[in-house]
Coordinates of C-alpha atoms and ligand atoms in Angstrom, one line a residue:
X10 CA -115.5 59.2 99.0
X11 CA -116.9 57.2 101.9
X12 CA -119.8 56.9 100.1
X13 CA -118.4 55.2 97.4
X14 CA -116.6 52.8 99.0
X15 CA -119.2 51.9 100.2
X16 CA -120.2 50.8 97.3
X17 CA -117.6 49.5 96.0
X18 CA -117.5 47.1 99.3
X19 CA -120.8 45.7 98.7
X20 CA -120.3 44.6 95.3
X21 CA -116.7 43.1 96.2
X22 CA -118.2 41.6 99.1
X23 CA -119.3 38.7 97.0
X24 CA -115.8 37.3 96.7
X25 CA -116.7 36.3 100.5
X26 CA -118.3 33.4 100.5
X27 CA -121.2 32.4 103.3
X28 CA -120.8 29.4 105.2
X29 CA -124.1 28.2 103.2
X30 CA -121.9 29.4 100.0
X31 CA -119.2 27.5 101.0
X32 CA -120.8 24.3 102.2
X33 CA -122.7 23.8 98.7
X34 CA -119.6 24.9 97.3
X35 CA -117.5 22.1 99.4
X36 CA -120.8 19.8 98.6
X37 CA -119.9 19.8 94.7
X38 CA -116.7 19.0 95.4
X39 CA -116.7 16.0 97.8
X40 CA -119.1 14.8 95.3
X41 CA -117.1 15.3 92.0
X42 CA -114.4 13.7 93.7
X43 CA -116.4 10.3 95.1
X44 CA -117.7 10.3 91.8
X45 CA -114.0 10.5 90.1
X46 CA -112.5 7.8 92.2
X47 CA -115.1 5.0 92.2
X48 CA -115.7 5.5 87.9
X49 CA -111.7 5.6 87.7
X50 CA -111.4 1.7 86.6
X51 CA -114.0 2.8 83.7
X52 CA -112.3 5.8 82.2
X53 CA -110.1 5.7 79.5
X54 CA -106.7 5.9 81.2
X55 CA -106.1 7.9 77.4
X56 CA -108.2 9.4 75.0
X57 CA -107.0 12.1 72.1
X58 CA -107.4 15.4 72.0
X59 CA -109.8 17.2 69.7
X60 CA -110.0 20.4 68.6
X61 CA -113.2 21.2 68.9
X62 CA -113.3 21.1 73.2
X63 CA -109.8 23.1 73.1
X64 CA -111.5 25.6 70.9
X65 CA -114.3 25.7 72.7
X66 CA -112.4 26.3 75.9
X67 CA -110.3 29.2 74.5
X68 CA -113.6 30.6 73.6
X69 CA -114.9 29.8 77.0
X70 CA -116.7 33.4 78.5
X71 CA -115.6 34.9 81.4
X72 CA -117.9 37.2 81.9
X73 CA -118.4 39.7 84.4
X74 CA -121.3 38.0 86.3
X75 CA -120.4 34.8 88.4
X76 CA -121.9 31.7 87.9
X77 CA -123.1 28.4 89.7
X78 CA -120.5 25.9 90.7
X79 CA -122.7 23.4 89.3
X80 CA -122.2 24.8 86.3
X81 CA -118.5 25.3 86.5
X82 CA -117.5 22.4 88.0
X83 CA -119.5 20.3 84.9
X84 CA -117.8 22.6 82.0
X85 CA -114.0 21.1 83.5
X86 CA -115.5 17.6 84.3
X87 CA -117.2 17.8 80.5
X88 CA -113.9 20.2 78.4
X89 CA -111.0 19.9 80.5
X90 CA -110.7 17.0 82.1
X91 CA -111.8 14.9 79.6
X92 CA -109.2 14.4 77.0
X93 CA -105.5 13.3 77.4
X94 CA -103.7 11.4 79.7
X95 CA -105.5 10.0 83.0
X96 CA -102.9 10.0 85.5
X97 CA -104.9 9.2 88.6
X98 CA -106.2 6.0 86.8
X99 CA -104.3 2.2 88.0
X100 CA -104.0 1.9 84.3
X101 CA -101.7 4.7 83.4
X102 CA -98.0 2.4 82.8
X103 CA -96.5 5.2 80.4
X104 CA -93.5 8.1 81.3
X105 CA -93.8 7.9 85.3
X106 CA -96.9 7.9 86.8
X107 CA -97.6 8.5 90.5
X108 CA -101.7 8.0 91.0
X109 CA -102.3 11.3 93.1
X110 CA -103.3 10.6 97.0
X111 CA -106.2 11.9 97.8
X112 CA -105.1 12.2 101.4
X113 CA -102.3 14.6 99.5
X114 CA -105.3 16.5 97.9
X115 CA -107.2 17.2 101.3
X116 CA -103.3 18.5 102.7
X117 CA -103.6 21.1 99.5
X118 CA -107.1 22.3 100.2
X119 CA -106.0 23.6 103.9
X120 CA -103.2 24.8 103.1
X121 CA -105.0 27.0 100.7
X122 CA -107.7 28.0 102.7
X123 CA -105.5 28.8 105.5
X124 CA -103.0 30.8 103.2
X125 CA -100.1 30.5 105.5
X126 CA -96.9 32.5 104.1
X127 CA -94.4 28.9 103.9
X128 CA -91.8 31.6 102.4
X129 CA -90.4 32.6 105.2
X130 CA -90.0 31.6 109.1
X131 CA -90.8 34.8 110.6
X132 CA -94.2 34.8 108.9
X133 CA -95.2 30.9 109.7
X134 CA -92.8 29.3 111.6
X135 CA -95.2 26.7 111.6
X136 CA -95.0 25.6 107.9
X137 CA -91.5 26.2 107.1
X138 CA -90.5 23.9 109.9
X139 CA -93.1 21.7 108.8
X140 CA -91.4 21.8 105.6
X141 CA -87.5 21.5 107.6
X142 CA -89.1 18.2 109.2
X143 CA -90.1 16.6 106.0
X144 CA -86.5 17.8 104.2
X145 CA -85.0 16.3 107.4
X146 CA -86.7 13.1 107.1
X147 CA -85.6 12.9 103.3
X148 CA -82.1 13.2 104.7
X149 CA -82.4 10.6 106.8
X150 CA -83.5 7.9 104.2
X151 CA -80.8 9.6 102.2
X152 CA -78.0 8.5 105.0
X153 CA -77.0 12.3 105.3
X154 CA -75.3 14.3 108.8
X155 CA -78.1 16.8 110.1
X156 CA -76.3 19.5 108.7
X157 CA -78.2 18.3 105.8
X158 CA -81.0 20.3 104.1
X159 CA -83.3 21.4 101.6
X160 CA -86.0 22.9 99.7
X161 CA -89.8 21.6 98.8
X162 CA -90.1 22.1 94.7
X163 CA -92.5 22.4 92.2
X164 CA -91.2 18.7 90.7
X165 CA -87.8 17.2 89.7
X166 CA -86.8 19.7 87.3
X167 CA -86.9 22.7 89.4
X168 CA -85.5 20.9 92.3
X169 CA -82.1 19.8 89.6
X170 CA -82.4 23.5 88.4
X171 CA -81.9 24.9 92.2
X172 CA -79.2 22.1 92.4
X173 CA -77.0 23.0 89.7
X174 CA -76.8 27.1 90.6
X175 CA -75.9 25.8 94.0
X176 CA -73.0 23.7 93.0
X177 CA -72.1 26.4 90.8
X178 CA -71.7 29.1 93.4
X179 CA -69.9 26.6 95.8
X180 CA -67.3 26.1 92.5
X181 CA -67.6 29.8 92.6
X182 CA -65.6 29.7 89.0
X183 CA -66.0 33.6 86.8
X184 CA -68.0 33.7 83.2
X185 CA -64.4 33.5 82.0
X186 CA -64.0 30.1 83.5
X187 CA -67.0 28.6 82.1
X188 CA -65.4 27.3 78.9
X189 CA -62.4 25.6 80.8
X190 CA -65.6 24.0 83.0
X191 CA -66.2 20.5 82.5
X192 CA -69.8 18.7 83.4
X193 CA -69.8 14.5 83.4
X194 CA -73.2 13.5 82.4
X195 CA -74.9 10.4 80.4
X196 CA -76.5 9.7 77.5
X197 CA -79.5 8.6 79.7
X198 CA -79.6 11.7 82.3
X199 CA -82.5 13.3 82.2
X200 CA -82.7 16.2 79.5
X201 CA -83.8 18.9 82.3
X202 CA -80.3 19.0 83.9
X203 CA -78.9 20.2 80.8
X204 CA -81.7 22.5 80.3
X205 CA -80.6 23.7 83.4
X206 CA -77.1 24.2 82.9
X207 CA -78.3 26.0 79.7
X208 CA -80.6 28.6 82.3
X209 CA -78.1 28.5 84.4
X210 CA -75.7 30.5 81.4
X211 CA -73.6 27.5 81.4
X212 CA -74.2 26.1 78.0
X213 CA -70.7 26.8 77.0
X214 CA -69.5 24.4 80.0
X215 CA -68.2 21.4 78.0
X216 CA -70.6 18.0 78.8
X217 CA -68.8 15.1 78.3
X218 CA -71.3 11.8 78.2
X219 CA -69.6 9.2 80.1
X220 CA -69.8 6.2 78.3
X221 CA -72.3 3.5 79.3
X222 CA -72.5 0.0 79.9
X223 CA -74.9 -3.5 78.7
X224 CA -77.2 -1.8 81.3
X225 CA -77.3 1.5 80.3
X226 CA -75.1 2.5 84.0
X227 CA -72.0 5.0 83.8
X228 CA -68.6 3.4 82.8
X229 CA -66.9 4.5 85.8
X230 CA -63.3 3.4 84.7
X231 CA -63.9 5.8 81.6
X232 CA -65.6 8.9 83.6
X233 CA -62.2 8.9 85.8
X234 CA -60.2 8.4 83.0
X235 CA -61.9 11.5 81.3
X236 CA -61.9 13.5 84.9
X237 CA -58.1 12.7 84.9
X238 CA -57.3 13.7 80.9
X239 CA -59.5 16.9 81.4
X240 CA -57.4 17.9 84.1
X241 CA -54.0 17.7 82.4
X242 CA -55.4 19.2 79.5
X243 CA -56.1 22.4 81.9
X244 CA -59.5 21.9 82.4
X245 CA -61.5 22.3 85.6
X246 CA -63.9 19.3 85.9
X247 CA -66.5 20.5 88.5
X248 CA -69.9 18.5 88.6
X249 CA -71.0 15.2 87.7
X250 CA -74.3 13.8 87.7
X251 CA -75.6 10.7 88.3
X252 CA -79.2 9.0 87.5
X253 CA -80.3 6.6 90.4
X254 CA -83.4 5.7 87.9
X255 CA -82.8 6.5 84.7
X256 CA -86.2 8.0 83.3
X257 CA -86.0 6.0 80.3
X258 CA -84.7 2.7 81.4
X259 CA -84.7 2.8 85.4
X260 CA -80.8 2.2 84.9
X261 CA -78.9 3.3 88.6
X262 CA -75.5 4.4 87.7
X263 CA -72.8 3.0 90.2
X264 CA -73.6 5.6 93.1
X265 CA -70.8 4.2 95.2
X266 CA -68.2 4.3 92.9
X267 CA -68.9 7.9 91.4
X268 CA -68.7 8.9 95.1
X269 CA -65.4 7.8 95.5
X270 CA -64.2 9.3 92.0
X271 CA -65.7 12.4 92.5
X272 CA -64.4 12.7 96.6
X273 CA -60.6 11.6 94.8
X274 CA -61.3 14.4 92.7
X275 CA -63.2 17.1 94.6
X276 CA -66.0 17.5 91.6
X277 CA -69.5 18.2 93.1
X278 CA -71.7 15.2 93.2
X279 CA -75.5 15.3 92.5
X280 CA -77.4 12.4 92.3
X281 CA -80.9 12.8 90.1
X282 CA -83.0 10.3 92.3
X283 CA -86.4 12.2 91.1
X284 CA -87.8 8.3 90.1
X285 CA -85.8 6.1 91.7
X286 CA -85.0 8.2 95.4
X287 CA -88.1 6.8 97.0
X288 CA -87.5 3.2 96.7
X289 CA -85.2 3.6 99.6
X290 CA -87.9 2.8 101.8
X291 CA -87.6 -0.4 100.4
X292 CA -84.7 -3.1 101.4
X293 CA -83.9 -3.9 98.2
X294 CA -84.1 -0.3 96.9
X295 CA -81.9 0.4 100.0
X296 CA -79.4 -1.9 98.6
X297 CA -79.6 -0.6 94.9
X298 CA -79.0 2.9 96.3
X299 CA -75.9 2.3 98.4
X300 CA -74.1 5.1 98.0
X301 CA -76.3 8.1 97.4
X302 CA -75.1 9.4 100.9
X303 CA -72.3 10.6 99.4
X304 CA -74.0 13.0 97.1
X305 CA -73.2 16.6 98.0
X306 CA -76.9 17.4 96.3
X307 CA -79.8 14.7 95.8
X308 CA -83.2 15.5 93.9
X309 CA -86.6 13.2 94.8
X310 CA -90.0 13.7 93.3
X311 CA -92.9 12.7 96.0
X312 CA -95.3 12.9 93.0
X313 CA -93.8 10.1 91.7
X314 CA -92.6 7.5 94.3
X315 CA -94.4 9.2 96.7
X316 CA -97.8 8.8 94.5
X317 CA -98.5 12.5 95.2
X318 CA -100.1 14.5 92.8
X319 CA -97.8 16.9 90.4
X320 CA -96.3 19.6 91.8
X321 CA -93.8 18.0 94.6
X322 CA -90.1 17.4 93.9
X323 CA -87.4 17.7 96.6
X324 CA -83.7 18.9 96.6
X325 CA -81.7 17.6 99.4
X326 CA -78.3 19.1 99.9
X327 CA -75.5 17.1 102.0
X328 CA -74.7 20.8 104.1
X329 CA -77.5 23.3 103.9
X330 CA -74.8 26.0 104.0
X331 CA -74.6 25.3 100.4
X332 CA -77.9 26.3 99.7
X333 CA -77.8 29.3 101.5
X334 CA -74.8 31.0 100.3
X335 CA -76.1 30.2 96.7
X336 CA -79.6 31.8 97.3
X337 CA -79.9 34.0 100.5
X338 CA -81.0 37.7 100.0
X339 CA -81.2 40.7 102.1
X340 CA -84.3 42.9 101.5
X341 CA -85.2 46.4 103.4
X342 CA -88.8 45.2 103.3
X343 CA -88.2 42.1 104.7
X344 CA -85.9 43.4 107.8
X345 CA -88.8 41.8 110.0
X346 CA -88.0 38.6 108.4
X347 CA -84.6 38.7 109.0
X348 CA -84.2 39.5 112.2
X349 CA -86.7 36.7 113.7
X350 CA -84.7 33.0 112.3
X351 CA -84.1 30.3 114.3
X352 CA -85.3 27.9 111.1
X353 CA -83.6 28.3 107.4
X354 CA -86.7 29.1 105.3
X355 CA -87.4 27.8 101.4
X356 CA -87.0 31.6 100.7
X357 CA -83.3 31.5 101.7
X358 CA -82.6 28.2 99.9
X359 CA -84.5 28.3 96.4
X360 CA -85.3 31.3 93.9
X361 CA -88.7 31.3 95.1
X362 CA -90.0 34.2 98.0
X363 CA -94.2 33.9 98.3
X364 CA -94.8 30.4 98.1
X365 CA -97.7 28.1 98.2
X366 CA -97.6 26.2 101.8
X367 CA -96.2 22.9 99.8
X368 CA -95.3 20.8 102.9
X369 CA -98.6 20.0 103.6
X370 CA -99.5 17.6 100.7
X371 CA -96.8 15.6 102.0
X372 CA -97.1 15.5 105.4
X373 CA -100.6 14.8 105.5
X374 CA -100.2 11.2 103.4
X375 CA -97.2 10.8 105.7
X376 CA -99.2 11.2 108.5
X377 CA -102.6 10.0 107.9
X378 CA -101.1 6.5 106.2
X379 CA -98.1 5.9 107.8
X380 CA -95.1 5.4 106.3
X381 CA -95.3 1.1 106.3
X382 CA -98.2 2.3 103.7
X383 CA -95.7 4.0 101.2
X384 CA -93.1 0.7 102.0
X385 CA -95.7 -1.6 101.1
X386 CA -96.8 0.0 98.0
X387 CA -93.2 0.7 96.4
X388 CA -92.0 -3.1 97.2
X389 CA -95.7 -3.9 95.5
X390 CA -95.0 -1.7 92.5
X391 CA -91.2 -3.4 92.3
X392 CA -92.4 -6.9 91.9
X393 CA -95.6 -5.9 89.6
X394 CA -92.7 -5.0 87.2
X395 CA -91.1 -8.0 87.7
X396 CA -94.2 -9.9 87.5
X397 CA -94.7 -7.9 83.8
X398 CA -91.5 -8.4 82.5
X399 CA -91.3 -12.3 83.5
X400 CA -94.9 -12.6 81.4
X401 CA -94.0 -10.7 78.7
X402 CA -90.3 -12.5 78.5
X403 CA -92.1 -15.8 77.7
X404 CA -93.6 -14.6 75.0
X405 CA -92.0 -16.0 72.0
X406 CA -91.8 -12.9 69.2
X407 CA -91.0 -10.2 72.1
X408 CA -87.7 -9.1 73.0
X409 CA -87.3 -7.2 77.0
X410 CA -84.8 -4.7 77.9
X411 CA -82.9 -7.3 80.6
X412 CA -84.0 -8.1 84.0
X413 CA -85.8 -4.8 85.8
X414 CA -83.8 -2.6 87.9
X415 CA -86.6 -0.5 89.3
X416 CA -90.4 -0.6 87.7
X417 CA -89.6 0.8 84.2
X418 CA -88.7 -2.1 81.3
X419 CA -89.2 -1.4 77.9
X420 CA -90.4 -4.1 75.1
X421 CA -91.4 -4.5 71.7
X422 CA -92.8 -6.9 69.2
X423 CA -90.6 -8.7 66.6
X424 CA -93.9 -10.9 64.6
X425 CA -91.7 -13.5 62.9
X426 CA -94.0 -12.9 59.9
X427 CA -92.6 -9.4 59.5
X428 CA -89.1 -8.8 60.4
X429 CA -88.7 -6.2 58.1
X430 CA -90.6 -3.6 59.8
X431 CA -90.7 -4.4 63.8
X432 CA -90.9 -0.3 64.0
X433 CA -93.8 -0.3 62.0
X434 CA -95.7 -2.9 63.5
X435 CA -94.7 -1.4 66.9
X436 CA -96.1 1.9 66.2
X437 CA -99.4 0.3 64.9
X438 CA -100.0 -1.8 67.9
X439 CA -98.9 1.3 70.2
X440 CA -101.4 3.6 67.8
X441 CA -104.1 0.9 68.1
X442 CA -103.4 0.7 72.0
X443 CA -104.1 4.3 72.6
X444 CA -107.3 4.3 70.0
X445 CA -108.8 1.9 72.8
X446 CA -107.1 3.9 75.0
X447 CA -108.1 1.5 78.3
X448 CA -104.3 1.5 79.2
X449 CA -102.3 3.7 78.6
X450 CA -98.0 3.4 77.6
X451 CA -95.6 5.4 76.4
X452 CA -92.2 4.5 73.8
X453 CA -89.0 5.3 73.2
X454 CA -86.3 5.3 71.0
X455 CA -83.1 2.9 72.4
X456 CA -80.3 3.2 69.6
X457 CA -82.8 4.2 67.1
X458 CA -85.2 1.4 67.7
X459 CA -88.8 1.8 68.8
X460 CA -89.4 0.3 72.0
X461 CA -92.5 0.5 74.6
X462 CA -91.8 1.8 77.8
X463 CA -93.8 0.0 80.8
X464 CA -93.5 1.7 84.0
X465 CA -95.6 0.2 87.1
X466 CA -95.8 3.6 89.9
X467 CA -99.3 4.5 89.8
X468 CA -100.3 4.0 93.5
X469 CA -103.7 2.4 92.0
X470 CA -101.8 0.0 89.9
X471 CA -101.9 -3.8 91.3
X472 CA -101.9 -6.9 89.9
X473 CA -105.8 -6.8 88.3
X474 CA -104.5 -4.1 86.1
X475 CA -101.0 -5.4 85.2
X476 CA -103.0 -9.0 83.9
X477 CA -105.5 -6.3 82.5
X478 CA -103.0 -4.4 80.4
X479 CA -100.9 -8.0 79.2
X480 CA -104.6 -9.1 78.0
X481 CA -104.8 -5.9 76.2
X482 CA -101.6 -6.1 75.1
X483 CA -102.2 -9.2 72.9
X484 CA -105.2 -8.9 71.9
X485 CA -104.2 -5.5 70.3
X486 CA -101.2 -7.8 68.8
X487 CA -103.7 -10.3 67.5
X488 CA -105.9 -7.3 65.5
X489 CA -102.8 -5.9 64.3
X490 CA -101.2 -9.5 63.0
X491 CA -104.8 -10.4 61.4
X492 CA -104.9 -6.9 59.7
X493 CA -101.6 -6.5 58.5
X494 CA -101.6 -10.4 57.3
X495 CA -104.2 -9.8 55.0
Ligands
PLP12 C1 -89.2 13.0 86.2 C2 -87.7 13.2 86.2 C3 -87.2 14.5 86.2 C4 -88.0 15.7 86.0 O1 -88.8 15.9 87.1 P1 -90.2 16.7 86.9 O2 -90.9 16.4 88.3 O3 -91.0 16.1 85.8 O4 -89.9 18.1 86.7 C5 -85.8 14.6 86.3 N1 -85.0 13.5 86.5 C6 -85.5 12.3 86.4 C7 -84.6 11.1 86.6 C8 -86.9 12.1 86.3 O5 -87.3 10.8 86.3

């Protein structure tokens, strides 16, 4: 038997790597990545998809001998990275684009060669009150007490998805209940809260949209009228949700006044802040925000207004207690945990146990830029917007979706020589932006009209590629008018 292990240890040996192994290793990679970031303003920032490369990676050998990272790192540069959306590049103004630090990147790569066990406190204090501190300093932008805390997500919708079992097992209402259960949402929220309710086994809960406003914001006269109908009617209203940055339109519902409504009432109050949560580093987003503090449960997503890159979202609870009642397990195998705590852990306060040691791609941007850096940026990114929508509001045949809340406005085209079919000619000059694909924007339907969607958040967005993309935006209208004209 010893003999054979033996054996067997040699041959696994070579999933060790030699310090030479790893610095030629490390070498390809500081290279592919200088090389990525000074080419970014010449890639596409979008290029379609074809079938052949996605075949050809499905097909893709792994084969039982290793091969050079040469080799390996050229077949995802060449087949996987090459098609789709860019989201590191400045010109990337569609859904809600955050850059990617590579400051954040360099956090990721120690945490993974380190391995560190952020599950629990027992097993790295370290990293879970690395983790604490950065939940802590969330809370304190937020305006919460320090019984406030937290939990490090994947991204927004896991973060809304731990939010909404939480509130639920505070409510603490039986399957029976759930029928009688009443959730206050909008039109506008985004769709993973109700995908959550539906994971949650809510789906039967009633969902009443609130009514909205000229600026796509929460009626709030109406939601307390509803609250209070609901209630006489034997119902049992128990969570509303509120959108500071609506995905679509940037819209902040009325924080303030859904705090007060839902504190009359005693409903649970989460705010959905994954885009616009950030801008509270600002003054003016500081203003626009007034009132989040009185959220029981806020969600934030560093990979946006952070400019992380994907795979960061944040749930802040106003009591942590919350969180740990809804999620905390006892294990035998993990006595040795339990009895060593001075620290909640993410284990305790989220469904997941082994986790990835997240923190660190946050705190090291924190840390190596200083926070005046993020500030700067998201003030930057607010007036960009404004800078966008001002230019494209003096153009005579486009109409704007009014005055900016955030750095998300949509638009669209309405070519006085073709008033019949301002859909059609929008979906043209969109179709004949992305062919180009040099900038890249999304659309969206706003009462069954087609409209653009510009969003300025990509960290490498500043004002060379706003002008950029308006240049591109009508010459793209001119080719379009001089086709469709003829
Ligand atoms: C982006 C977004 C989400 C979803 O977050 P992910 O990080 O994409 O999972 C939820 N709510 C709002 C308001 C968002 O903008």
């Amino acid at each position: 038997m010893e003999h054979r292990i033996r054996d067997l240890q040699e041959k696994s040996c070579s999933l060790e790597t030699t310090p030479e192994e790893q610095r030629k290793i490390n070498k390809a990679g500081t290279n592919f990545s200088e090389n990525f970031y000074s080419s970014l303003q010449s890639q596409k920032a979008y290029q379609k998809h074809d079938s052949k490369t996605v075949q050809e990676i499905l097909e893709e050998s792994l084969s039982e001998e290793g091969e050079d990272i040469n080799k390996v790192l050229g077949f995802v540069e060449s087949k996987v990275l090459s098609r789709g959306l860019n989201p590191a590049s400045g010109n990337h103004f569609g859904y809600i684009p955050g850059g990617g630090l590579f400051t954040s990147a360099a956090g990721d790569y120690i945490a993974a060669v380190t391995n560190r066990y952020a599950g629990v406190f027992f097993a790295s204090p370290g990293a879970v009150a690395v983790e604490n501190r950065l939940i802590q300093w969330m809370a304190e932008m937020i305006g919460y007490p320090k019984e406030a805390g937290g939990y490090l997500s994947s991204g927004g919708s896991m973060a809304n998805l731990t939010a909404v079992h939480a509130a639920r097992e505070k409510a603490g209402f039986k399957a029976s209940d759930i029928s009688n259960t009443v959730v206050y949402l909008s039109e506008q929220t985004h769709h993973c809260v109700e995908r959550a309710l539906k994971i949650c086994g809510l789906s039967e809960c009633k969902i009443r949209f609130v009514p909205l406003d000229q600026k796509f914001r929460m009626k709030t006269d109406e939601l307390e009228k509803t609250i209070n109908e609901d209630k006489s009617n034997g119902l049992n209203p128990w969570l509303i949700v509120a959108s500071a940055g609506t995905t679509d339109l940037g819209a902040i519902d009325p924080l303030e006044e859904i705090g007060n409504i839902a504190h009359r009432q005693k409903i649970w109050y989460h705010v959905d802040a994954a885009y616009g949560g950030f801008f509270l580093l600002t003054e003016e987003g500081k203003e626009k925000l007034k009132g989040i503090s009185m959220a029981d449960s806020v969600v934030l997503d560093p990979h946006k207004g952070l400019f992380l890159p994907y795979g960061s979202g944040a749930l802040v609870v106003k009591n942590v207690d919350h969180l740990i009642k809804a999620y905390h397990f006892e294990a035998n195998y993990m006595q040795d945990a339990a009895a060593e705590r001075s620290l909640y852990s993410p284990a305790e306060v989220s469904p997941e146990l082994s986790k990835h040691f997240r923190g660190l791609r946050l705190w090291f941007p924190l840390k190596l830029h200083g926070i005046q850096a993020f500030r700067s940026a998201l003030q930057e990114k607010l007036l960009l917007t404004r800078y966008a929508w001002e230019k494209l509001k003096e153009v005579e045949d486009i109409e704007v979706s009014p005055e900016p809340e955030l750095t998300t406005f949509t638009f669209r085209w309405k070519p006085t020589w073709n008033l019949q079919n301002v859909d059609q000619v929008n979906r043209e000059l969109h179709q004949s932006i992305l062919e180009e694909g040099k900038v890249f924007l999304s659309t969206t339907q706003i009462k069954g009209k087609f409209w653009f969607r510009l969003t300025v958040l990509s960290v490498r967005t500043h004002l060379e590629e706003t002008d950029r993309f308006l240049k591109i935006l009508h010459r793209n209208m001119e080719k379009i008018e001089s086709e469709m004209k003829q």
